[in-house]
Tab-separated table of C-alpha atoms in Angstrom:
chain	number	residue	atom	x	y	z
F	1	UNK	CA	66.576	89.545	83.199
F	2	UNK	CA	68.176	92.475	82.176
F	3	UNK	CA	70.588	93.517	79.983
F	4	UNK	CA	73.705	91.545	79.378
F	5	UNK	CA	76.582	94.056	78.772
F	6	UNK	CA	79.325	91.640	77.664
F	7	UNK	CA	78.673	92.161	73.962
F	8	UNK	CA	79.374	95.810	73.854
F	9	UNK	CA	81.932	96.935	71.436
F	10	UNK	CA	84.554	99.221	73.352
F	11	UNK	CA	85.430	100.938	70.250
F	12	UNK	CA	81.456	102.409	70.356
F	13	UNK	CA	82.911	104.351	73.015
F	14	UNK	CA	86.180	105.774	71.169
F	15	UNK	CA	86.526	109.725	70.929
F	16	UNK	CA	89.331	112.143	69.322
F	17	UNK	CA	91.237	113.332	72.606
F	18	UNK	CA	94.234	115.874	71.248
F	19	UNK	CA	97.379	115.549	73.826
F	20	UNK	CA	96.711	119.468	74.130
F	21	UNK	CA	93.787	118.663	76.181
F	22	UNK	CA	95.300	116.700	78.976
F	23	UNK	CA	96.040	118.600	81.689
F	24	UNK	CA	99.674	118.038	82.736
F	25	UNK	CA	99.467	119.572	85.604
F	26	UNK	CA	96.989	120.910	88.188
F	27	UNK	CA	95.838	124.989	88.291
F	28	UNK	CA	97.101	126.520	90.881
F	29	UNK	CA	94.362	126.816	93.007
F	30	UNK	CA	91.987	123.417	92.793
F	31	UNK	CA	88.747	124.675	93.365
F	32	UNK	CA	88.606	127.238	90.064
F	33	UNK	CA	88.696	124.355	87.811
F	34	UNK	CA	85.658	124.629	85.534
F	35	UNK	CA	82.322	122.218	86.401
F	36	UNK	CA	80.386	120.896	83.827
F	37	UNK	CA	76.935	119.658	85.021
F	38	UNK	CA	74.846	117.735	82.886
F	39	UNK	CA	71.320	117.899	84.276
F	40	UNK	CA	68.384	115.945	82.701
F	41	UNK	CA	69.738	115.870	79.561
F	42	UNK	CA	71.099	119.963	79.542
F	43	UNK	CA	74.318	121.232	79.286
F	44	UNK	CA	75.787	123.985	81.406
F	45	UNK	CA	79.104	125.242	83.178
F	46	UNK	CA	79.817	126.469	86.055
F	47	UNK	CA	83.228	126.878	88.368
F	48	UNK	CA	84.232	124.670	91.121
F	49	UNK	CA	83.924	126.673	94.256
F	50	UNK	CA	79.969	126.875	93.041
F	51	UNK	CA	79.106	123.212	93.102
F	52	UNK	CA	77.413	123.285	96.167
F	53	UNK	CA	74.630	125.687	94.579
F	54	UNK	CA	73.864	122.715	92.027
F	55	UNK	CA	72.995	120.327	95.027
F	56	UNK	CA	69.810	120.199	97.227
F	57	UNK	CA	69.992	120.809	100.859
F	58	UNK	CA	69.604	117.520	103.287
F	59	UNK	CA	71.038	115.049	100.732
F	60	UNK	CA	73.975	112.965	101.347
F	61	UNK	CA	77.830	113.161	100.138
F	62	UNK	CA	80.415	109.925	99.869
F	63	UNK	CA	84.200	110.674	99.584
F	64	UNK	CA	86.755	108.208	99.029
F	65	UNK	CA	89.523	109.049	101.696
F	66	UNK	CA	91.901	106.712	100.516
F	67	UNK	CA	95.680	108.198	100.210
F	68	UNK	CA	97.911	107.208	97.377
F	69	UNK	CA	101.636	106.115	98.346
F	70	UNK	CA	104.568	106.599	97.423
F	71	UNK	CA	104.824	103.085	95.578
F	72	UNK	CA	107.533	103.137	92.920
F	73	UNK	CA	110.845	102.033	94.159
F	74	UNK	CA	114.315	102.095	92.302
F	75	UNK	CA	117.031	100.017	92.235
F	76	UNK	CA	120.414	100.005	90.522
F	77	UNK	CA	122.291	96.934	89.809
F	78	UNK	CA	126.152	96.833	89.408
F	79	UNK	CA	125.757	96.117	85.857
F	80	UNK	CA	124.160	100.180	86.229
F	81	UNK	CA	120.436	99.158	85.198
F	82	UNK	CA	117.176	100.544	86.556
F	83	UNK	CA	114.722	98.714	87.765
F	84	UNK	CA	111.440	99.821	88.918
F	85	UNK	CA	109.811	97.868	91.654
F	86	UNK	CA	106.018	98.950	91.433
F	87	UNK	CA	103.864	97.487	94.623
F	88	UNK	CA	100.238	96.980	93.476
F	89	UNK	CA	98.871	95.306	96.757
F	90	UNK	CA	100.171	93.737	100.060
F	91	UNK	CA	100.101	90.139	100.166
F	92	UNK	CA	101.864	88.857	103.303
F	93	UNK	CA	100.365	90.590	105.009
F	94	UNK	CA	97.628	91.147	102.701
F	95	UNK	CA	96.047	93.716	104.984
F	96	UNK	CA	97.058	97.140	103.800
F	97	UNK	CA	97.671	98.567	107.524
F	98	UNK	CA	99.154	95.257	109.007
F	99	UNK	CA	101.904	95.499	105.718
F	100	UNK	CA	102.489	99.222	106.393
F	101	UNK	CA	103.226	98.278	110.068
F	102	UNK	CA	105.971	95.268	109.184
F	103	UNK	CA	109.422	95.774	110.543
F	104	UNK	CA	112.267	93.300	108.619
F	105	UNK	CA	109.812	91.873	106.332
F	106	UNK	CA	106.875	92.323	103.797
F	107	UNK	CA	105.608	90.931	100.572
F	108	UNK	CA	103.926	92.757	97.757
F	109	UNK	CA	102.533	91.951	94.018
F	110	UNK	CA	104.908	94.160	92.370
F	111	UNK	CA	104.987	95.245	88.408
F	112	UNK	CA	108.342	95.145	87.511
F	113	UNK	CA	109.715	98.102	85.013
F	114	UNK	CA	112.841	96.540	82.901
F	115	UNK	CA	112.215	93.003	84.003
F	116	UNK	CA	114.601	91.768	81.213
F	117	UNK	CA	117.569	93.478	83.296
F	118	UNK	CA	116.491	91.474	86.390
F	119	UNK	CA	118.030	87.918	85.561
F	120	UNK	CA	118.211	86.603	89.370
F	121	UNK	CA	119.252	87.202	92.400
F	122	UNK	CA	117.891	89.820	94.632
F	123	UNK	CA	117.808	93.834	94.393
F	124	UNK	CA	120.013	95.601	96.927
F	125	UNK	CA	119.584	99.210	98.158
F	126	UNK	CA	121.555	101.184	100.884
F	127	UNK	CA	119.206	103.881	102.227
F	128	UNK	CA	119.227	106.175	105.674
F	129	UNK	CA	115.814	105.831	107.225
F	130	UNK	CA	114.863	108.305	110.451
F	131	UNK	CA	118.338	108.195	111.052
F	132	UNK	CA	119.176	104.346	110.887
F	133	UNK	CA	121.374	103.059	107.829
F	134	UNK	CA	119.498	100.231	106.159
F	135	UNK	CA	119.670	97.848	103.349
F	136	UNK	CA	116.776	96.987	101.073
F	137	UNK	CA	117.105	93.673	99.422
F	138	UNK	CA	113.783	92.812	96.552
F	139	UNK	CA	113.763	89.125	96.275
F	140	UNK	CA	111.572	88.001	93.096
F	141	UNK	CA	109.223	85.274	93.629
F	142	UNK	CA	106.450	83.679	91.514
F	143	UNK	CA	104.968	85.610	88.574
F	144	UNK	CA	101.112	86.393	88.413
F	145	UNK	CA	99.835	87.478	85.301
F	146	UNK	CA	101.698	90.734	84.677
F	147	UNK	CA	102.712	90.986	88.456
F	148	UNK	CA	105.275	89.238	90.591
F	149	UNK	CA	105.402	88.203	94.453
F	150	UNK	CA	108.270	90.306	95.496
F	151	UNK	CA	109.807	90.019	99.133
F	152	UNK	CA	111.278	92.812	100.743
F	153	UNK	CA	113.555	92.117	103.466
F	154	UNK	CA	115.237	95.196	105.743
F	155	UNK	CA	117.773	94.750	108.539
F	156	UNK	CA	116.168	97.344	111.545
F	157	UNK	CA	113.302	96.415	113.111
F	158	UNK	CA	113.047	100.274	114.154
F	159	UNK	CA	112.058	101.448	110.886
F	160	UNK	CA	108.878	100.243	109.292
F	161	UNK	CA	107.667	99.173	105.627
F	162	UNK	CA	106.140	102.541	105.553
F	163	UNK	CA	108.918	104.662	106.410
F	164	UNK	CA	110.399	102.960	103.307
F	165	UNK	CA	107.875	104.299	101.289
F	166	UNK	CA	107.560	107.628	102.794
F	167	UNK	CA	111.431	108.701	102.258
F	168	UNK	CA	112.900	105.913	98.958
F	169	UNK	CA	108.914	105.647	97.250
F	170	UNK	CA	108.136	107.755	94.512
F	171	UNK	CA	104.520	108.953	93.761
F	172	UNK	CA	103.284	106.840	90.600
F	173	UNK	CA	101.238	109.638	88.591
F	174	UNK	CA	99.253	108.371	85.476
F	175	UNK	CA	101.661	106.903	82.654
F	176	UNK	CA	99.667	109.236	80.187
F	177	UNK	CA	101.024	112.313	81.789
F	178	UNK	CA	103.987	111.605	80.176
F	179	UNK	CA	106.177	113.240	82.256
F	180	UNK	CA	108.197	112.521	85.759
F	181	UNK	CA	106.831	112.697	88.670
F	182	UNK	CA	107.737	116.022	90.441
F	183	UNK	CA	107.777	117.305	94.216
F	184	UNK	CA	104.757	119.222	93.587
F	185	UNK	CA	103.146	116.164	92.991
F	186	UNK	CA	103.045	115.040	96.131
F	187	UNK	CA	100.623	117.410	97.640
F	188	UNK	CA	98.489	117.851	94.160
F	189	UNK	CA	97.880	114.643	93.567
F	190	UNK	CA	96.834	113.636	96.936
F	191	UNK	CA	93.011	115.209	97.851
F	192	UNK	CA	93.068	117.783	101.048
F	193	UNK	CA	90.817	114.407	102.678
F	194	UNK	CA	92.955	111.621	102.278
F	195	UNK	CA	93.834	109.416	104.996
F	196	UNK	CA	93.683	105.996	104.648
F	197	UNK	CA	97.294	104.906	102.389
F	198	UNK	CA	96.925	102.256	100.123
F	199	UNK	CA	95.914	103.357	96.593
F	200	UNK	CA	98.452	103.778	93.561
F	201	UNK	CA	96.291	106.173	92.158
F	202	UNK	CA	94.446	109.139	93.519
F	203	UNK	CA	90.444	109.175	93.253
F	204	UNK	CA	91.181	112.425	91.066
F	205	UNK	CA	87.512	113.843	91.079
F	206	UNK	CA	87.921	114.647	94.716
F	207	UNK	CA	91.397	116.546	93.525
F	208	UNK	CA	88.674	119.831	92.948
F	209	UNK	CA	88.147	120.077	96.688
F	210	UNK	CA	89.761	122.658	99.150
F	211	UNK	CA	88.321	123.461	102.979
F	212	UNK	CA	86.330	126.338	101.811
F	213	UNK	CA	84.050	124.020	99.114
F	214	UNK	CA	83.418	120.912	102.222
F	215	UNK	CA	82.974	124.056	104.534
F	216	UNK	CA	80.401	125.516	101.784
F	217	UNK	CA	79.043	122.146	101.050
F	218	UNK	CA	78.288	121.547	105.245
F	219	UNK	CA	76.774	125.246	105.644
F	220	UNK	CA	74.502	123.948	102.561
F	221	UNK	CA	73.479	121.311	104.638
F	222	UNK	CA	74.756	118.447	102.807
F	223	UNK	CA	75.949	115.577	105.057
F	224	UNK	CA	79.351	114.700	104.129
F	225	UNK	CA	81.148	111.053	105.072
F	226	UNK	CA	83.664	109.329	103.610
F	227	UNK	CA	84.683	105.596	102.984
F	228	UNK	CA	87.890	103.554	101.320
F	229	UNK	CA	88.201	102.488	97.957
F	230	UNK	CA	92.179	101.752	97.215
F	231	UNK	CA	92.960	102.338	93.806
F	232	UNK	CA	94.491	99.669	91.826
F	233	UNK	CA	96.602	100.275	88.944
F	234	UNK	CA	94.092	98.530	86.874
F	235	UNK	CA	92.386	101.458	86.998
F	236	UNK	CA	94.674	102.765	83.500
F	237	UNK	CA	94.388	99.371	81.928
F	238	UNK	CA	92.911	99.864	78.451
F	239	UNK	CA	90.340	97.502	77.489
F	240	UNK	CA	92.179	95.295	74.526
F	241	UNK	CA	89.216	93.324	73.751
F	242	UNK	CA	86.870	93.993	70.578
F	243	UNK	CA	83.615	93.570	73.363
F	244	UNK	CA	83.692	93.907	76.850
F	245	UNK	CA	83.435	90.272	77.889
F	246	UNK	CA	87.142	90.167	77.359
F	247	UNK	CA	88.235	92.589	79.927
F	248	UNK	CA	89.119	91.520	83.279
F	249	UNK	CA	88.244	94.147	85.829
F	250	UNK	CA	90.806	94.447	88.805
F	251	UNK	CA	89.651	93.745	92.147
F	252	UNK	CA	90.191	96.821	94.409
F	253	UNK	CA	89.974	96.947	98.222
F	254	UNK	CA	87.086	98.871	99.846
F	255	UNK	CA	86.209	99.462	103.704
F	256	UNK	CA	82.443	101.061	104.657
F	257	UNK	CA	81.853	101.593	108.459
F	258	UNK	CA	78.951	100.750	110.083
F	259	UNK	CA	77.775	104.385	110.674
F	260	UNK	CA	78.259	104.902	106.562
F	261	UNK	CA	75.760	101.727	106.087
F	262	UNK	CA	73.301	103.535	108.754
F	263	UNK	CA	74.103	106.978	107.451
F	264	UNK	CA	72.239	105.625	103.745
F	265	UNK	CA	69.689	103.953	105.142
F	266	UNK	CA	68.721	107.381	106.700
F	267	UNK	CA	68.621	108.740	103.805
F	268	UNK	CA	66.995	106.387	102.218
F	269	UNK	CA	69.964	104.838	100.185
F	270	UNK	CA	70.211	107.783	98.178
F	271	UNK	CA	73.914	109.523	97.742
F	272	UNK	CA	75.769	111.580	95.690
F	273	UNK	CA	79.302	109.483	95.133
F	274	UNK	CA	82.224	111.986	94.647
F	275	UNK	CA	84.195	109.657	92.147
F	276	UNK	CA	83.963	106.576	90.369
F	277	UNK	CA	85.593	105.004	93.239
F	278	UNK	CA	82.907	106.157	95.460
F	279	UNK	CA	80.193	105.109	92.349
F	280	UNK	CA	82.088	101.656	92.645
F	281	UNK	CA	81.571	101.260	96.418
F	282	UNK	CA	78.345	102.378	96.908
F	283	UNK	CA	76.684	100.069	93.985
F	284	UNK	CA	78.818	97.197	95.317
F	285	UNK	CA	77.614	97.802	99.033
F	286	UNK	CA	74.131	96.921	96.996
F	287	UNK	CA	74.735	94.104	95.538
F	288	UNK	CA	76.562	92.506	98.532
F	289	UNK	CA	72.940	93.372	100.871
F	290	UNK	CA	71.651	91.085	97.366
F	291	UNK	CA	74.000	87.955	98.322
F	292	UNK	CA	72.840	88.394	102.409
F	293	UNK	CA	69.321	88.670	101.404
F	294	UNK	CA	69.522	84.867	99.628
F	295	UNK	CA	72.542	83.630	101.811
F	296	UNK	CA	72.333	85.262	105.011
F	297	UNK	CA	75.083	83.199	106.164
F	298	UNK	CA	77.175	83.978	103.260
F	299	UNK	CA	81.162	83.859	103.950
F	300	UNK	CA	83.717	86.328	103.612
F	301	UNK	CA	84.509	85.142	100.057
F	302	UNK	CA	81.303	84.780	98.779
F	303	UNK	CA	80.541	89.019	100.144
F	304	UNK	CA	83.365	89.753	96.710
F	305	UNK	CA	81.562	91.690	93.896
F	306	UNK	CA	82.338	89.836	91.111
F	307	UNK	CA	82.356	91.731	87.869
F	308	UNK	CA	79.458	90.424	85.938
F	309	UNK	CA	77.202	89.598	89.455
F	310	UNK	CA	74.657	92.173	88.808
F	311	UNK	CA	73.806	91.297	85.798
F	312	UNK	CA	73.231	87.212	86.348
F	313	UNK	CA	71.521	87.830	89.407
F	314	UNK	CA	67.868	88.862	90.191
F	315	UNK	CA	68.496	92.186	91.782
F	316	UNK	CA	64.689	93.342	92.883
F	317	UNK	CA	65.703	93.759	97.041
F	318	UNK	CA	64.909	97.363	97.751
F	319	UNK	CA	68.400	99.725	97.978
F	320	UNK	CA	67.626	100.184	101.702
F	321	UNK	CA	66.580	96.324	102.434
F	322	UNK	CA	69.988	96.001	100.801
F	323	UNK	CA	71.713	97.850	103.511
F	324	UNK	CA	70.138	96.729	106.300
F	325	UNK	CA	71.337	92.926	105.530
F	326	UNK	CA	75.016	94.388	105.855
F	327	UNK	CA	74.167	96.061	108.828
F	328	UNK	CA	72.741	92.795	110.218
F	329	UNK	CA	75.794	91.281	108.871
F	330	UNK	CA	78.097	93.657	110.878
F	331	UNK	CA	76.281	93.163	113.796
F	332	UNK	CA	75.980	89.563	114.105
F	333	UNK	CA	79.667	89.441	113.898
F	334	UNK	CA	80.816	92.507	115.938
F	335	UNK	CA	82.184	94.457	113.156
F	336	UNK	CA	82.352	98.136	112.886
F	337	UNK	CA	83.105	98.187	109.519
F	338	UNK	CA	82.408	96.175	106.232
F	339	UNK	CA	86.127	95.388	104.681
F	340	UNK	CA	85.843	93.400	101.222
F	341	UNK	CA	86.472	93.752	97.749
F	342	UNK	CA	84.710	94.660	94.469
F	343	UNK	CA	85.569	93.692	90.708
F	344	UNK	CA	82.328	95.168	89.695
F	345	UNK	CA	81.907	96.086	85.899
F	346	UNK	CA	79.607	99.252	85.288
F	347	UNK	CA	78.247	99.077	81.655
F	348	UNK	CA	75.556	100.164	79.618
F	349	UNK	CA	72.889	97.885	80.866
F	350	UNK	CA	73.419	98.501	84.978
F	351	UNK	CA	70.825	99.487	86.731
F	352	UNK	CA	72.166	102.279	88.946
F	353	UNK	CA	70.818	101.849	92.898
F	354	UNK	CA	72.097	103.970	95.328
F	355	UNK	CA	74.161	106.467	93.304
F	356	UNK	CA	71.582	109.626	92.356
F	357	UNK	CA	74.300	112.146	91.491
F	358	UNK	CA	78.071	111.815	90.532
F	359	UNK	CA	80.870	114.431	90.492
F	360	UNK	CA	83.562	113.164	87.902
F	361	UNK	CA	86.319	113.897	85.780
F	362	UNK	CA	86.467	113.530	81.688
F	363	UNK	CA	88.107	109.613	81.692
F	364	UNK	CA	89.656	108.614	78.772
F	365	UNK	CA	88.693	106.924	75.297
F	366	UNK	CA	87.609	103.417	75.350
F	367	UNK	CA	87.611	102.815	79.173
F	368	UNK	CA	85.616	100.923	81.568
F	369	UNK	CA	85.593	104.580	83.248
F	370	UNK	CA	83.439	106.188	80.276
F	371	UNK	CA	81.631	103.135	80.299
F	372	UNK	CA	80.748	103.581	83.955
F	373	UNK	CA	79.480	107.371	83.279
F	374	UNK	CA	77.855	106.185	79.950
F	375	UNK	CA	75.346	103.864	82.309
F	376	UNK	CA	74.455	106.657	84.357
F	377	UNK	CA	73.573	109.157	82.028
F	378	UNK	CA	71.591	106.463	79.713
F	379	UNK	CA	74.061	106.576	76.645
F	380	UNK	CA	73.641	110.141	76.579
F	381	UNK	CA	78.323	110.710	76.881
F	382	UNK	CA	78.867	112.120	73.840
F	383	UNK	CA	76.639	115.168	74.409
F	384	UNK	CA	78.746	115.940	77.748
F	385	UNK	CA	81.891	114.823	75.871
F	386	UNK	CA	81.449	116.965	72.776
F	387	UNK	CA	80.266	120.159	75.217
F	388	UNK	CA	83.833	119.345	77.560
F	389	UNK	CA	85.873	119.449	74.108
F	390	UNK	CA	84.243	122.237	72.309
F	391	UNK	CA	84.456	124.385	75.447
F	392	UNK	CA	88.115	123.977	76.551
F	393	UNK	CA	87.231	121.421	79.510
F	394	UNK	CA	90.600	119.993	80.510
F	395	UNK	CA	90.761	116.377	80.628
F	396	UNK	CA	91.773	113.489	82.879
F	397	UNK	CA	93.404	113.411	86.132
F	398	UNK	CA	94.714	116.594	86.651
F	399	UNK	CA	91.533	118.057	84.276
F	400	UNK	CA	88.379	119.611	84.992
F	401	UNK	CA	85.377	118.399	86.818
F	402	UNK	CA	81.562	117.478	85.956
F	403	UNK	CA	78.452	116.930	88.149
F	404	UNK	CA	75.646	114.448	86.825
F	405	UNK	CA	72.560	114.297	87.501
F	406	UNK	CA	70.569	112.159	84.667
């Protein structure tokens, strides 16, 4: 078997990041931040609008196209405090578009900023949506974990969960930004590809890429598709354990069509994943051909990535075998499109299968993020890490980019 990650020590993976160094906001124009690409173990840079000269013709290129939403909403009560109402994920419905759709009534697992303030009773707001006068009301229900069921009831069945959103819902940027979120925001820290709402934070490698990189990128000859990760806020929860085995990964929503699955097995289940979302996906798409290889008659539930499956289960089914179980999967029950979810931990220890090339951002100390690019490049962070610092990379979300290619 291999490698067991759970023992590793997060604080093995702790670097000095000054504040000066995270990028508050975006440059004006996305595709001159700088590239770093790591390459077999060398160190160079490079700017954005060039990265399609660091990729060979004829290979493959996975996007997430998920859209972040406008998920914060604020509420006053008569005493006069705020409180935040932060959705995390639909769960009546509990399908992202059905929820979006819901007229009078939907349910969410909310985070809830000033709880304390929010004795009982329900959270009312008056608001004018597409020209009808509305009230909001934010019942709480039962608490999970650090979350809470919240209903949200409306009283016009013309206007839409979404149309909430859209005009009272407030962009959540990363907490470490420490700073409001501004109007700018909006179109910065959505990518120019996004379409598919649901995330509450924006695959931010993809942030680099304007029309004239894809178009450059295509005229390469580089095959470009995209599939759905949605971003869970989970995604910014430090890992508080001494080793890994403590952290619970959050389970995040993903959606792979059928020509996606064919598209890799064309090219020979080789891709190069624009984000770790996309990294996510793709090895997950693996390891879910793994449980229809032994169980072809596996059930909805039992197609979840859990976090530690691919390291307590035998994992020697070729990449492409892999994918053509899902595809036999999809066809045997009509579907056009794989929707599931993943919890998948990358550590030190996974064995990387479909991913052959990454574009990234710098991710912060002590993550399951660094972790994640720390597998790929076989331990070998710190030399990319200590290059990004000592040569005025910008980090995080709104930071500079990297390509890797171990």
């Amino acid at each position: 078997m291999k490698e067991n990650p759970k023992h590793i020590r997060i604080s093995e993976y702790n670097y000095s990041l000054p504040d000066e160094r995270i990028a508050k906001f975006p440059l004006p124009m996305r595709d001159q931040s700088k590239l770093l690409i790591y390459r077999h173990g060398e160190v160079s840079e490079d700017v954005f609008t060039s990265l399609p000269d660091h990729l060979p013709a004829g290979s493959l290129m996975i996007f997430n196209n998920t859209k972040v939403i406008q998920a914060r909403l604020h509420f006053r009560k008569e005493t006069g405090a705020l409180i935040e109402v932060f959705c995390l994920e639909p769960i009546k419905p509990n399908d992202y578009v059905l929820n979006f759709q819901q007229t009078e009534h939907a349910a969410w697992l909310c985070m809830i900023g000033n709880l304390k303030k929010w004795k009982d009773g329900p959270l009312r707001r008056e608001m004018t949506v597409k020209g009808f006068p509305i009230t909001l009301t934010a019942t709480r229900g039962e608490c999970c974990g650090t979350s809470h069921w919240i209903d949200f009831n409306w009283d016009n069945p013309e206007v839409t969960f979404a149309d909430i959103l859209e005009v009272f819902g407030e962009l959540p940027i990363p907490p470490y930004l420490n700073r409001d979120t501004e109007e700018s925001d909006k179109e910065t820290y959505q990518t120019v590809y996004s379409k598919i709402k649901g995330s509450v934070a924006a695959p931010t490698a993809g942030l680099h890429f304007t029309p004239r990189v894809l178009d450059a990128l295509t005229e390469k000859g580089i095959d470009l598709e995209e599939l759905t990760l949605h971003v869970g806020a989970g995604t910014f929860k430090p890992v508080k354990s001494e080793e890994i085995e403590g952290h619970e990964m959050h389970t995040e929503y993903i959606s792979v069509s059928r020509s996606i699955i064919k598209k890799l097995i064309d090219h020979d289940a080789c891709a190069i994943a624009v984000g770790t979302t996309s990294v996510r996906t793709l090895e997950s798409l693996y390891h879910i051909g793994v449980t229809l290889a032994n169980n072809p008659e596996a059930t909805e539930e039992q197609l979840r990535v859990k976090q530690w499956q691919p390291y307590e289960t035998e994992c020697d089914v070729r990449p492409v075998v892999a994918l053509q179980k899902i595809l036999g999967y999809l066809d045997r029950h009509g579907m056009e499109a794989l929707h599931t979810s993943t919890q998948i931990i990358i550590a030190p220890g996974y064995e990387y299968k479909i991913v052959k090339a990454m574009v990234t951002n710098f991710h912060q100390p002590q993550s399951t993020l660094l972790l994640l690019v720390s597998a790929f490049v076989k331990g070998n962070w710190r030399t990319i890490y200590d290059y990004a610092l000592s040569h005025d990379f910008r980090f995080l979300s709104y930071g500079d980019s990297s390509l890797l290619i171990p």
